[in-house]
JSON list of C-alpha atoms and ligand atoms in Angstrom, two decimals:
[
{"chain": "A", "resi": 1, "resn": "MET", "atom": "CA", "xyz": [29.79, -63.44, -89.62]},
{"chain": "A", "resi": 2, "resn": "LYS", "atom": "CA", "xyz": [26.06, -63.79, -89.40]},
{"chain": "A", "resi": 3, "resn": "GLY", "atom": "CA", "xyz": [25.57, -66.24, -86.52]},
{"chain": "A", "resi": 4, "resn": "LYS", "atom": "CA", "xyz": [26.03, -65.81, -82.79]},
{"chain": "A", "resi": 5, "resn": "PHE", "atom": "CA", "xyz": [28.74, -67.43, -80.72]},
{"chain": "A", "resi": 6, "resn": "ILE", "atom": "CA", "xyz": [28.24, -68.36, -77.08]},
{"chain": "A", "resi": 7, "resn": "THR", "atom": "CA", "xyz": [30.50, -70.28, -74.74]},
{"chain": "A", "resi": 8, "resn": "PHE", "atom": "CA", "xyz": [30.12, -72.04, -71.39]},
{"chain": "A", "resi": 9, "resn": "GLU", "atom": "CA", "xyz": [32.75, -71.89, -68.67]},
{"chain": "A", "resi": 10, "resn": "GLY", "atom": "CA", "xyz": [33.16, -73.25, -65.17]},
{"chain": "A", "resi": 11, "resn": "CYS", "atom": "CA", "xyz": [35.24, -75.57, -63.02]},
{"chain": "A", "resi": 12, "resn": "GLU", "atom": "CA", "xyz": [35.36, -79.35, -63.51]},
{"chain": "A", "resi": 13, "resn": "GLY", "atom": "CA", "xyz": [31.94, -80.77, -62.70]},
{"chain": "A", "resi": 14, "resn": "SER", "atom": "CA", "xyz": [30.19, -77.38, -62.64]},
{"chain": "A", "resi": 15, "resn": "GLY", "atom": "CA", "xyz": [27.53, -78.78, -64.99]},
{"chain": "A", "resi": 16, "resn": "LYS", "atom": "CA", "xyz": [28.62, -77.57, -68.43]},
{"chain": "A", "resi": 17, "resn": "SER", "atom": "CA", "xyz": [27.84, -80.84, -70.26]},
{"chain": "A", "resi": 18, "resn": "THR", "atom": "CA", "xyz": [24.55, -81.17, -68.40]},
{"chain": "A", "resi": 19, "resn": "GLN", "atom": "CA", "xyz": [23.47, -77.65, -69.30]},
{"chain": "A", "resi": 20, "resn": "LEU", "atom": "CA", "xyz": [24.58, -78.01, -72.92]},
{"chain": "A", "resi": 21, "resn": "ARG", "atom": "CA", "xyz": [22.48, -81.17, -73.22]},
{"chain": "A", "resi": 22, "resn": "LEU", "atom": "CA", "xyz": [19.40, -79.45, -71.74]},
{"chain": "A", "resi": 23, "resn": "LEU", "atom": "CA", "xyz": [19.96, -76.38, -73.94]},
{"chain": "A", "resi": 24, "resn": "SER", "atom": "CA", "xyz": [20.37, -78.59, -76.99]},
{"chain": "A", "resi": 25, "resn": "GLU", "atom": "CA", "xyz": [16.99, -80.24, -76.30]},
{"chain": "A", "resi": 26, "resn": "TYR", "atom": "CA", "xyz": [15.39, -76.84, -75.78]},
{"chain": "A", "resi": 27, "resn": "LEU", "atom": "CA", "xyz": [16.76, -75.38, -79.04]},
{"chain": "A", "resi": 28, "resn": "THR", "atom": "CA", "xyz": [15.95, -78.50, -81.07]},
{"chain": "A", "resi": 29, "resn": "ALA", "atom": "CA", "xyz": [12.33, -78.43, -79.89]},
{"chain": "A", "resi": 30, "resn": "ARG", "atom": "CA", "xyz": [12.10, -74.81, -81.08]},
{"chain": "A", "resi": 31, "resn": "GLY", "atom": "CA", "xyz": [13.73, -75.36, -84.47]},
{"chain": "A", "resi": 32, "resn": "VAL", "atom": "CA", "xyz": [16.78, -73.16, -83.80]},
{"chain": "A", "resi": 33, "resn": "ASP", "atom": "CA", "xyz": [19.65, -73.74, -86.26]},
{"chain": "A", "resi": 34, "resn": "PHE", "atom": "CA", "xyz": [22.64, -74.37, -83.98]},
{"chain": "A", "resi": 35, "resn": "ILE", "atom": "CA", "xyz": [25.75, -76.46, -83.47]},
{"chain": "A", "resi": 36, "resn": "MET", "atom": "CA", "xyz": [27.12, -77.69, -80.18]},
{"chain": "A", "resi": 37, "resn": "THR", "atom": "CA", "xyz": [30.87, -78.10, -79.99]},
{"chain": "A", "resi": 38, "resn": "ARG", "atom": "CA", "xyz": [33.67, -78.28, -77.42]},
{"chain": "A", "resi": 39, "resn": "GLU", "atom": "CA", "xyz": [37.19, -77.29, -76.54]},
{"chain": "A", "resi": 40, "resn": "PRO", "atom": "CA", "xyz": [39.74, -78.65, -76.78]},
{"chain": "A", "resi": 41, "resn": "GLY", "atom": "CA", "xyz": [38.27, -80.54, -79.73]},
{"chain": "A", "resi": 42, "resn": "GLY", "atom": "CA", "xyz": [35.43, -79.92, -82.14]},
{"chain": "A", "resi": 43, "resn": "SER", "atom": "CA", "xyz": [37.47, -80.90, -85.23]},
{"chain": "A", "resi": 44, "resn": "GLY", "atom": "CA", "xyz": [39.54, -84.00, -86.06]},
{"chain": "A", "resi": 45, "resn": "ILE", "atom": "CA", "xyz": [42.91, -82.37, -85.46]},
{"chain": "A", "resi": 46, "resn": "SER", "atom": "CA", "xyz": [41.73, -80.57, -82.32]},
{"chain": "A", "resi": 47, "resn": "GLU", "atom": "CA", "xyz": [40.31, -83.80, -80.87]},
{"chain": "A", "resi": 48, "resn": "ASP", "atom": "CA", "xyz": [43.74, -85.41, -81.45]},
{"chain": "A", "resi": 49, "resn": "ILE", "atom": "CA", "xyz": [45.40, -82.51, -79.61]},
{"chain": "A", "resi": 50, "resn": "ARG", "atom": "CA", "xyz": [42.84, -82.95, -76.80]},
{"chain": "A", "resi": 51, "resn": "LYS", "atom": "CA", "xyz": [44.03, -86.53, -76.26]},
{"chain": "A", "resi": 52, "resn": "ILE", "atom": "CA", "xyz": [47.63, -85.33, -75.86]},
{"chain": "A", "resi": 53, "resn": "ILE", "atom": "CA", "xyz": [46.65, -82.55, -73.44]},
{"chain": "A", "resi": 54, "resn": "LEU", "atom": "CA", "xyz": [44.45, -84.70, -71.20]},
{"chain": "A", "resi": 55, "resn": "ASN", "atom": "CA", "xyz": [46.50, -87.92, -71.30]},
{"chain": "A", "resi": 56, "resn": "GLY", "atom": "CA", "xyz": [47.34, -88.69, -67.66]},
{"chain": "A", "resi": 57, "resn": "LYS", "atom": "CA", "xyz": [50.68, -90.18, -68.77]},
{"chain": "A", "resi": 58, "resn": "ASN", "atom": "CA", "xyz": [51.96, -86.82, -70.08]},
{"chain": "A", "resi": 59, "resn": "THR", "atom": "CA", "xyz": [53.32, -85.74, -66.71]},
{"chain": "A", "resi": 60, "resn": "GLU", "atom": "CA", "xyz": [56.41, -84.07, -68.28]},
{"chain": "A", "resi": 61, "resn": "MET", "atom": "CA", "xyz": [54.35, -81.52, -70.17]},
{"chain": "A", "resi": 62, "resn": "CYS", "atom": "CA", "xyz": [55.53, -77.99, -69.31]},
{"chain": "A", "resi": 63, "resn": "ASP", "atom": "CA", "xyz": [53.02, -75.20, -68.74]},
{"chain": "A", "resi": 64, "resn": "GLU", "atom": "CA", "xyz": [53.91, -73.34, -71.92]},
{"chain": "A", "resi": 65, "resn": "CYS", "atom": "CA", "xyz": [53.48, -76.50, -74.02]},
{"chain": "A", "resi": 66, "resn": "GLU", "atom": "CA", "xyz": [50.07, -77.03, -72.42]},
{"chain": "A", "resi": 67, "resn": "ALA", "atom": "CA", "xyz": [48.99, -73.43, -73.14]},
{"chain": "A", "resi": 68, "resn": "LEU", "atom": "CA", "xyz": [50.23, -73.59, -76.75]},
{"chain": "A", "resi": 69, "resn": "LEU", "atom": "CA", "xyz": [48.49, -76.91, -77.39]},
{"chain": "A", "resi": 70, "resn": "TYR", "atom": "CA", "xyz": [45.20, -75.43, -76.18]},
{"chain": "A", "resi": 71, "resn": "ALA", "atom": "CA", "xyz": [45.78, -72.41, -78.44]},
{"chain": "A", "resi": 72, "resn": "ALA", "atom": "CA", "xyz": [46.64, -74.65, -81.42]},
{"chain": "A", "resi": 73, "resn": "ALA", "atom": "CA", "xyz": [43.54, -76.80, -80.93]},
{"chain": "A", "resi": 74, "resn": "ARG", "atom": "CA", "xyz": [41.50, -73.61, -80.58]},
{"chain": "A", "resi": 75, "resn": "ILE", "atom": "CA", "xyz": [42.53, -71.92, -83.81]},
{"chain": "A", "resi": 76, "resn": "GLN", "atom": "CA", "xyz": [42.04, -75.10, -85.85]},
{"chain": "A", "resi": 77, "resn": "HIS", "atom": "CA", "xyz": [38.58, -75.55, -84.34]},
{"chain": "A", "resi": 78, "resn": "LEU", "atom": "CA", "xyz": [37.69, -71.89, -84.98]},
{"chain": "A", "resi": 79, "resn": "LYS", "atom": "CA", "xyz": [38.71, -72.00, -88.63]},
{"chain": "A", "resi": 80, "resn": "GLN", "atom": "CA", "xyz": [37.42, -75.48, -89.44]},
{"chain": "A", "resi": 81, "resn": "THR", "atom": "CA", "xyz": [34.21, -75.67, -87.41]},
{"chain": "A", "resi": 82, "resn": "VAL", "atom": "CA", "xyz": [33.14, -72.40, -85.77]},
{"chain": "A", "resi": 83, "resn": "ALA", "atom": "CA", "xyz": [33.70, -69.87, -88.59]},
{"chain": "A", "resi": 84, "resn": "PRO", "atom": "CA", "xyz": [31.83, -71.87, -91.29]},
{"chain": "A", "resi": 85, "resn": "ALA", "atom": "CA", "xyz": [28.85, -72.34, -88.96]},
{"chain": "A", "resi": 86, "resn": "LEU", "atom": "CA", "xyz": [28.78, -68.64, -88.03]},
{"chain": "A", "resi": 87, "resn": "ASP", "atom": "CA", "xyz": [29.02, -67.71, -91.73]},
{"chain": "A", "resi": 88, "resn": "CYS", "atom": "CA", "xyz": [25.89, -69.82, -92.36]},
{"chain": "A", "resi": 89, "resn": "GLY", "atom": "CA", "xyz": [24.07, -67.87, -89.64]},
{"chain": "A", "resi": 90, "resn": "LYS", "atom": "CA", "xyz": [24.04, -70.70, -87.11]},
{"chain": "A", "resi": 91, "resn": "LEU", "atom": "CA", "xyz": [24.12, -70.26, -83.36]},
{"chain": "A", "resi": 92, "resn": "VAL", "atom": "CA", "xyz": [27.41, -71.80, -82.17]},
{"chain": "A", "resi": 93, "resn": "ILE", "atom": "CA", "xyz": [27.56, -73.08, -78.59]},
{"chain": "A", "resi": 94, "resn": "CYS", "atom": "CA", "xyz": [30.93, -74.17, -77.26]},
{"chain": "A", "resi": 95, "resn": "ASP", "atom": "CA", "xyz": [31.85, -76.08, -74.09]},
{"chain": "A", "resi": 96, "resn": "ARG", "atom": "CA", "xyz": [34.88, -74.04, -72.83]},
{"chain": "A", "resi": 97, "resn": "TYR", "atom": "CA", "xyz": [36.87, -71.41, -74.74]},
{"chain": "A", "resi": 98, "resn": "VAL", "atom": "CA", "xyz": [39.72, -68.97, -74.31]},
{"chain": "A", "resi": 99, "resn": "HIS", "atom": "CA", "xyz": [38.54, -67.95, -70.82]},
{"chain": "A", "resi": 100, "resn": "SER", "atom": "CA", "xyz": [39.45, -71.46, -69.65]},
{"chain": "A", "resi": 101, "resn": "SER", "atom": "CA", "xyz": [43.00, -70.81, -70.84]},
{"chain": "A", "resi": 102, "resn": "LEU", "atom": "CA", "xyz": [43.05, -67.49, -68.98]},
{"chain": "A", "resi": 103, "resn": "ALA", "atom": "CA", "xyz": [41.81, -69.09, -65.74]},
{"chain": "A", "resi": 104, "resn": "TYR", "atom": "CA", "xyz": [43.77, -72.38, -65.92]},
{"chain": "A", "resi": 105, "resn": "GLN", "atom": "CA", "xyz": [47.05, -71.56, -67.66]},
{"chain": "A", "resi": 106, "resn": "GLY", "atom": "CA", "xyz": [47.12, -67.79, -67.17]},
{"chain": "A", "resi": 107, "resn": "TYR", "atom": "CA", "xyz": [46.14, -67.65, -63.52]},
{"chain": "A", "resi": 108, "resn": "ALA", "atom": "CA", "xyz": [46.33, -71.11, -61.90]},
{"chain": "A", "resi": 109, "resn": "ARG", "atom": "CA", "xyz": [49.49, -72.20, -63.76]},
{"chain": "A", "resi": 110, "resn": "GLY", "atom": "CA", "xyz": [50.89, -68.70, -63.36]},
{"chain": "A", "resi": 111, "resn": "LEU", "atom": "CA", "xyz": [51.78, -67.96, -67.00]},
{"chain": "A", "resi": 112, "resn": "GLY", "atom": "CA", "xyz": [50.01, -64.61, -66.79]},
{"chain": "A", "resi": 113, "resn": "THR", "atom": "CA", "xyz": [47.10, -63.06, -68.64]},
{"chain": "A", "resi": 114, "resn": "GLU", "atom": "CA", "xyz": [49.33, -61.27, -71.14]},
{"chain": "A", "resi": 115, "resn": "TYR", "atom": "CA", "xyz": [51.01, -64.48, -72.35]},
{"chain": "A", "resi": 116, "resn": "ILE", "atom": "CA", "xyz": [47.65, -66.22, -72.85]},
{"chain": "A", "resi": 117, "resn": "GLU", "atom": "CA", "xyz": [46.13, -63.18, -74.59]},
{"chain": "A", "resi": 118, "resn": "ASP", "atom": "CA", "xyz": [49.17, -63.03, -76.85]},
{"chain": "A", "resi": 119, "resn": "ILE", "atom": "CA", "xyz": [49.00, -66.64, -78.06]},
{"chain": "A", "resi": 120, "resn": "ASN", "atom": "CA", "xyz": [45.21, -66.40, -78.44]},
{"chain": "A", "resi": 121, "resn": "LYS", "atom": "CA", "xyz": [45.11, -63.05, -80.23]},
{"chain": "A", "resi": 122, "resn": "ILE", "atom": "CA", "xyz": [42.99, -64.26, -83.15]},
{"chain": "A", "resi": 123, "resn": "ALA", "atom": "CA", "xyz": [40.48, -65.96, -80.86]},
{"chain": "A", "resi": 124, "resn": "LEU", "atom": "CA", "xyz": [40.11, -62.85, -78.71]},
{"chain": "A", "resi": 125, "resn": "GLU", "atom": "CA", "xyz": [39.99, -60.34, -81.54]},
{"chain": "A", "resi": 126, "resn": "LYS", "atom": "CA", "xyz": [38.21, -62.14, -84.38]},
{"chain": "A", "resi": 127, "resn": "PHE", "atom": "CA", "xyz": [36.07, -64.64, -82.49]},
{"chain": "A", "resi": 128, "resn": "ASN", "atom": "CA", "xyz": [35.04, -62.81, -79.37]},
{"chain": "A", "resi": 129, "resn": "PRO", "atom": "CA", "xyz": [31.93, -64.62, -78.06]},
{"chain": "A", "resi": 130, "resn": "ASP", "atom": "CA", "xyz": [28.66, -62.69, -77.93]},
{"chain": "A", "resi": 131, "resn": "LEU", "atom": "CA", "xyz": [28.12, -64.19, -74.49]},
{"chain": "A", "resi": 132, "resn": "THR", "atom": "CA", "xyz": [30.01, -66.44, -72.07]},
{"chain": "A", "resi": 133, "resn": "VAL", "atom": "CA", "xyz": [27.93, -68.25, -69.46]},
{"chain": "A", "resi": 134, "resn": "PHE", "atom": "CA", "xyz": [29.97, -68.87, -66.32]},
{"chain": "A", "resi": 135, "resn": "LEU", "atom": "CA", "xyz": [28.53, -71.67, -64.20]},
{"chain": "A", "resi": 136, "resn": "ASP", "atom": "CA", "xyz": [29.46, -70.27, -60.82]},
{"chain": "A", "resi": 137, "resn": "ILE", "atom": "CA", "xyz": [30.12, -73.06, -58.31]},
{"chain": "A", "resi": 138, "resn": "SER", "atom": "CA", "xyz": [33.24, -73.79, -56.27]},
{"chain": "A", "resi": 139, "resn": "PRO", "atom": "CA", "xyz": [35.35, -76.77, -57.33]},
{"chain": "A", "resi": 140, "resn": "THR", "atom": "CA", "xyz": [34.87, -78.39, -53.93]},
{"chain": "A", "resi": 141, "resn": "ASP", "atom": "CA", "xyz": [31.10, -78.48, -54.45]},
{"chain": "A", "resi": 142, "resn": "ALA", "atom": "CA", "xyz": [31.44, -79.34, -58.13]},
{"chain": "A", "resi": 143, "resn": "PHE", "atom": "CA", "xyz": [33.77, -82.31, -57.53]},
{"chain": "A", "resi": 144, "resn": "LYS", "atom": "CA", "xyz": [31.26, -83.71, -55.03]},
{"chain": "A", "resi": 145, "resn": "ARG", "atom": "CA", "xyz": [28.74, -83.90, -57.87]},
{"chain": "A", "resi": 146, "resn": "LYS", "atom": "CA", "xyz": [31.22, -85.81, -60.00]},
{"chain": "A", "resi": 147, "resn": "HIS", "atom": "CA", "xyz": [32.11, -88.08, -57.07]},
{"chain": "A", "resi": 148, "resn": "GLY", "atom": "CA", "xyz": [35.76, -87.03, -57.32]},
{"chain": "A", "resi": 149, "resn": "ALA", "atom": "CA", "xyz": [38.23, -86.38, -60.09]},
{"chain": "A", "resi": 150, "resn": "ASP", "atom": "CA", "xyz": [38.65, -88.58, -63.19]},
{"chain": "A", "resi": 151, "resn": "LYS", "atom": "CA", "xyz": [41.83, -90.66, -62.68]},
{"chain": "A", "resi": 152, "resn": "ASN", "atom": "CA", "xyz": [42.64, -90.65, -66.40]},
{"chain": "A", "resi": 153, "resn": "ASP", "atom": "CA", "xyz": [42.31, -86.89, -66.88]},
{"chain": "A", "resi": 154, "resn": "ARG", "atom": "CA", "xyz": [45.60, -85.02, -66.36]},
{"chain": "A", "resi": 155, "resn": "MET", "atom": "CA", "xyz": [43.87, -81.70, -65.58]},
{"chain": "A", "resi": 156, "resn": "GLU", "atom": "CA", "xyz": [41.36, -83.16, -63.12]},
{"chain": "A", "resi": 157, "resn": "GLN", "atom": "CA", "xyz": [44.20, -84.88, -61.28]},
{"chain": "A", "resi": 158, "resn": "LEU", "atom": "CA", "xyz": [45.86, -81.59, -60.31]},
{"chain": "A", "resi": 159, "resn": "GLY", "atom": "CA", "xyz": [44.28, -81.43, -56.84]},
{"chain": "A", "resi": 160, "resn": "ILE", "atom": "CA", "xyz": [41.77, -79.19, -55.14]},
{"chain": "A", "resi": 161, "resn": "ALA", "atom": "CA", "xyz": [44.22, -76.31, -54.40]},
{"chain": "A", "resi": 162, "resn": "PHE", "atom": "CA", "xyz": [44.88, -75.96, -58.15]},
{"chain": "A", "resi": 163, "resn": "HIS", "atom": "CA", "xyz": [41.17, -76.02, -58.96]},
{"chain": "A", "resi": 164, "resn": "GLU", "atom": "CA", "xyz": [40.40, -73.44, -56.24]},
{"chain": "A", "resi": 165, "resn": "LYS", "atom": "CA", "xyz": [42.95, -71.22, -57.99]},
{"chain": "A", "resi": 166, "resn": "VAL", "atom": "CA", "xyz": [41.19, -71.79, -61.32]},
{"chain": "A", "resi": 167, "resn": "TYR", "atom": "CA", "xyz": [37.93, -70.68, -59.69]},
{"chain": "A", "resi": 168, "resn": "GLU", "atom": "CA", "xyz": [39.65, -67.55, -58.35]},
{"chain": "A", "resi": 169, "resn": "GLY", "atom": "CA", "xyz": [41.07, -66.99, -61.85]},
{"chain": "A", "resi": 170, "resn": "TYR", "atom": "CA", "xyz": [37.57, -67.07, -63.33]},
{"chain": "A", "resi": 171, "resn": "LYS", "atom": "CA", "xyz": [36.36, -64.57, -60.74]},
{"chain": "A", "resi": 172, "resn": "ARG", "atom": "CA", "xyz": [39.19, -62.20, -61.63]},
{"chain": "A", "resi": 173, "resn": "LEU", "atom": "CA", "xyz": [38.16, -62.33, -65.31]},
{"chain": "A", "resi": 174, "resn": "LEU", "atom": "CA", "xyz": [34.64, -61.04, -64.59]},
{"chain": "A", "resi": 175, "resn": "PRO", "atom": "CA", "xyz": [35.47, -57.30, -64.37]},
{"chain": "A", "resi": 176, "resn": "LEU", "atom": "CA", "xyz": [37.91, -57.57, -67.30]},
{"chain": "A", "resi": 177, "resn": "TYR", "atom": "CA", "xyz": [35.60, -59.39, -69.72]},
{"chain": "A", "resi": 178, "resn": "PRO", "atom": "CA", "xyz": [32.10, -57.91, -69.40]},
{"chain": "A", "resi": 179, "resn": "ARG", "atom": "CA", "xyz": [30.57, -60.48, -71.76]},
{"chain": "A", "resi": 180, "resn": "ILE", "atom": "CA", "xyz": [31.11, -63.19, -69.14]},
{"chain": "A", "resi": 181, "resn": "CYS", "atom": "CA", "xyz": [27.89, -63.59, -67.14]},
{"chain": "A", "resi": 182, "resn": "PRO", "atom": "CA", "xyz": [28.03, -65.67, -63.97]},
{"chain": "A", "resi": 183, "resn": "ILE", "atom": "CA", "xyz": [24.94, -67.67, -63.15]},
{"chain": "A", "resi": 184, "resn": "ASP", "atom": "CA", "xyz": [24.08, -69.40, -59.94]},
{"chain": "A", "resi": 185, "resn": "CYS", "atom": "CA", "xyz": [24.15, -73.14, -60.48]},
{"chain": "A", "resi": 186, "resn": "GLY", "atom": "CA", "xyz": [23.84, -74.30, -56.88]},
{"chain": "A", "resi": 187, "resn": "GLY", "atom": "CA", "xyz": [20.27, -75.50, -57.47]},
{"chain": "A", "resi": 188, "resn": "THR", "atom": "CA", "xyz": [18.96, -78.47, -59.42]},
{"chain": "A", "resi": 189, "resn": "LYS", "atom": "CA", "xyz": [19.89, -79.09, -63.06]},
{"chain": "A", "resi": 190, "resn": "GLU", "atom": "CA", "xyz": [16.44, -77.88, -64.11]},
{"chain": "A", "resi": 191, "resn": "GLN", "atom": "CA", "xyz": [16.69, -74.67, -62.05]},
{"chain": "A", "resi": 192, "resn": "THR", "atom": "CA", "xyz": [20.07, -73.90, -63.60]},
{"chain": "A", "resi": 193, "resn": "HIS", "atom": "CA", "xyz": [18.64, -74.61, -67.05]},
{"chain": "A", "resi": 194, "resn": "LEU", "atom": "CA", "xyz": [15.90, -72.00, -66.45]},
{"chain": "A", "resi": 195, "resn": "ASN", "atom": "CA", "xyz": [18.59, -69.51, -65.38]},
{"chain": "A", "resi": 196, "resn": "VAL", "atom": "CA", "xyz": [20.50, -70.23, -68.62]},
{"chain": "A", "resi": 197, "resn": "ILE", "atom": "CA", "xyz": [17.42, -69.72, -70.80]},
{"chain": "A", "resi": 198, "resn": "LYS", "atom": "CA", "xyz": [16.55, -66.47, -69.02]},
{"chain": "A", "resi": 199, "resn": "LEU", "atom": "CA", "xyz": [20.06, -65.17, -69.57]},
{"chain": "A", "resi": 200, "resn": "LEU", "atom": "CA", "xyz": [20.06, -66.09, -73.27]},
{"chain": "A", "resi": 201, "resn": "LYS", "atom": "CA", "xyz": [16.74, -64.29, -73.72]},
{"chain": "A", "resi": 202, "resn": "ASP", "atom": "CA", "xyz": [17.85, -61.22, -71.74]},
{"chain": "A", "resi": 203, "resn": "LYS", "atom": "CA", "xyz": [20.95, -60.98, -73.93]},
{"chain": "A", "resi": 204, "resn": "ASN", "atom": "CA", "xyz": [18.93, -61.41, -77.15]},
{"chain": "A", "resi": 205, "resn": "ILE", "atom": "CA", "xyz": [20.73, -64.62, -78.11]},
{"chain": "A", "resi": 206, "resn": "ILE", "atom": "CA", "xyz": [17.39, -66.43, -78.48]},
{"chain": "A", "resi": 207, "resn": "ASN", "atom": "CA", "xyz": [13.79, -65.16, -78.67]},
{"chain": "B", "resi": 1, "resn": "ATP", "atom": "N1", "xyz": [22.58, -78.78, -60.69]},
{"chain": "B", "resi": 1, "resn": "ATP", "atom": "C1", "xyz": [23.07, -80.00, -60.43]},
{"chain": "B", "resi": 1, "resn": "ATP", "atom": "N2", "xyz": [22.79, -80.63, -59.28]},
{"chain": "B", "resi": 1, "resn": "ATP", "atom": "C2", "xyz": [23.29, -81.84, -59.01]},
{"chain": "B", "resi": 1, "resn": "ATP", "atom": "N3", "xyz": [24.10, -82.54, -59.82]},
{"chain": "B", "resi": 1, "resn": "ATP", "atom": "C3", "xyz": [24.42, -81.97, -60.98]},
{"chain": "B", "resi": 1, "resn": "ATP", "atom": "C4", "xyz": [23.94, -80.66, -61.35]},
{"chain": "B", "resi": 1, "resn": "ATP", "atom": "N4", "xyz": [24.45, -80.36, -62.58]},
{"chain": "B", "resi": 1, "resn": "ATP", "atom": "C5", "xyz": [25.20, -81.39, -62.94]},
{"chain": "B", "resi": 1, "resn": "ATP", "atom": "N5", "xyz": [25.18, -82.37, -62.01]},
{"chain": "B", "resi": 1, "resn": "ATP", "atom": "C6", "xyz": [25.90, -83.66, -62.03]},
{"chain": "B", "resi": 1, "resn": "ATP", "atom": "O1", "xyz": [27.25, -83.33, -61.75]},
{"chain": "B", "resi": 1, "resn": "ATP", "atom": "C7", "xyz": [28.14, -84.12, -62.53]},
{"chain": "B", "resi": 1, "resn": "ATP", "atom": "C8", "xyz": [29.03, -83.21, -63.35]},
{"chain": "B", "resi": 1, "resn": "ATP", "atom": "O2", "xyz": [28.25, -82.51, -64.31]},
{"chain": "B", "resi": 1, "resn": "ATP", "atom": "P1", "xyz": [28.78, -82.27, -65.78]},
{"chain": "B", "resi": 1, "resn": "ATP", "atom": "O3", "xyz": [29.43, -83.48, -66.33]},
{"chain": "B", "resi": 1, "resn": "ATP", "atom": "O4", "xyz": [27.65, -81.67, -66.53]},
{"chain": "B", "resi": 1, "resn": "ATP", "atom": "O5", "xyz": [29.89, -81.14, -65.48]},
{"chain": "B", "resi": 1, "resn": "ATP", "atom": "P2", "xyz": [30.99, -80.58, -66.46]},
{"chain": "B", "resi": 1, "resn": "ATP", "atom": "O6", "xyz": [31.12, -79.12, -66.08]},
{"chain": "B", "resi": 1, "resn": "ATP", "atom": "O7", "xyz": [30.64, -80.87, -67.85]},
{"chain": "B", "resi": 1, "resn": "ATP", "atom": "O8", "xyz": [32.26, -81.37, -66.01]},
{"chain": "B", "resi": 1, "resn": "ATP", "atom": "P3", "xyz": [33.66, -81.55, -66.80]},
{"chain": "B", "resi": 1, "resn": "ATP", "atom": "O9", "xyz": [34.42, -80.28, -66.53]},
{"chain": "B", "resi": 1, "resn": "ATP", "atom": "O10", "xyz": [34.24, -82.73, -66.18]},
{"chain": "B", "resi": 1, "resn": "ATP", "atom": "O11", "xyz": [33.32, -81.73, -68.25]},
{"chain": "B", "resi": 1, "resn": "ATP", "atom": "C9", "xyz": [27.25, -85.03, -63.37]},
{"chain": "B", "resi": 1, "resn": "ATP", "atom": "O12", "xyz": [27.14, -86.28, -62.72]},
{"chain": "B", "resi": 1, "resn": "ATP", "atom": "C10", "xyz": [25.91, -84.32, -63.39]},
{"chain": "B", "resi": 1, "resn": "ATP", "atom": "O13", "xyz": [24.82, -85.21, -63.55]},
{"chain": "B", "resi": 2, "resn": "MG", "atom": "MG1", "xyz": [31.75, -81.77, -69.40]}
]
């Protein structure tokens, strides 16, 4: 695969969408050939699976079903959207990836790292991102920015204790996955954007 693959991670409201929008503007202005995509989603089937996962009415969903749906959406998205773009030499930028599954389902839900790694083997082995940007801010601070959790989003409705666990899960991934780089995002959107650009340059993702 000729292109580079980078992903953004962080708790709800950490600023992923904001930073992807600013990065998109930056790359467009410089003529970089890239695609911006998201998980779960990024292909028709995966967007359908996203609706099932996030639907606030699906309160009976067991943890394993949730983890497998994320993995199913992921592999479809990888094969249908990500791989063709990488083969064409594009830079692929994705909002969330397998590290979300490790932090949310593996750690916070308690399914364990091994289970998540097992059901995401292809993603981890064949589509290992060149860089993962971790927007490092606690969920308490991040939710303040969003003015609280989205009432229609099943994951956001899980309460602050769950999201604190997700944050702890992310922190535990750092020594295990050296391609995850935490960046301070406690400042303004523009300051964080500059931190993102510096990181992408330092890691030779962009010139
Ligand atoms: N550095 C910042 N300072 C202040 N507010 C910010 C900052 N970055 C983002 N925000 C605001 O915080 C809110 C959440 O940001 P955003 O939607 O980008 O987060 P997200 O990580 O994509 O959230 P989600 O997980 O829900 O998709 C938005 O209202 C956004 O404008
Ligand atoms: Mg977002």
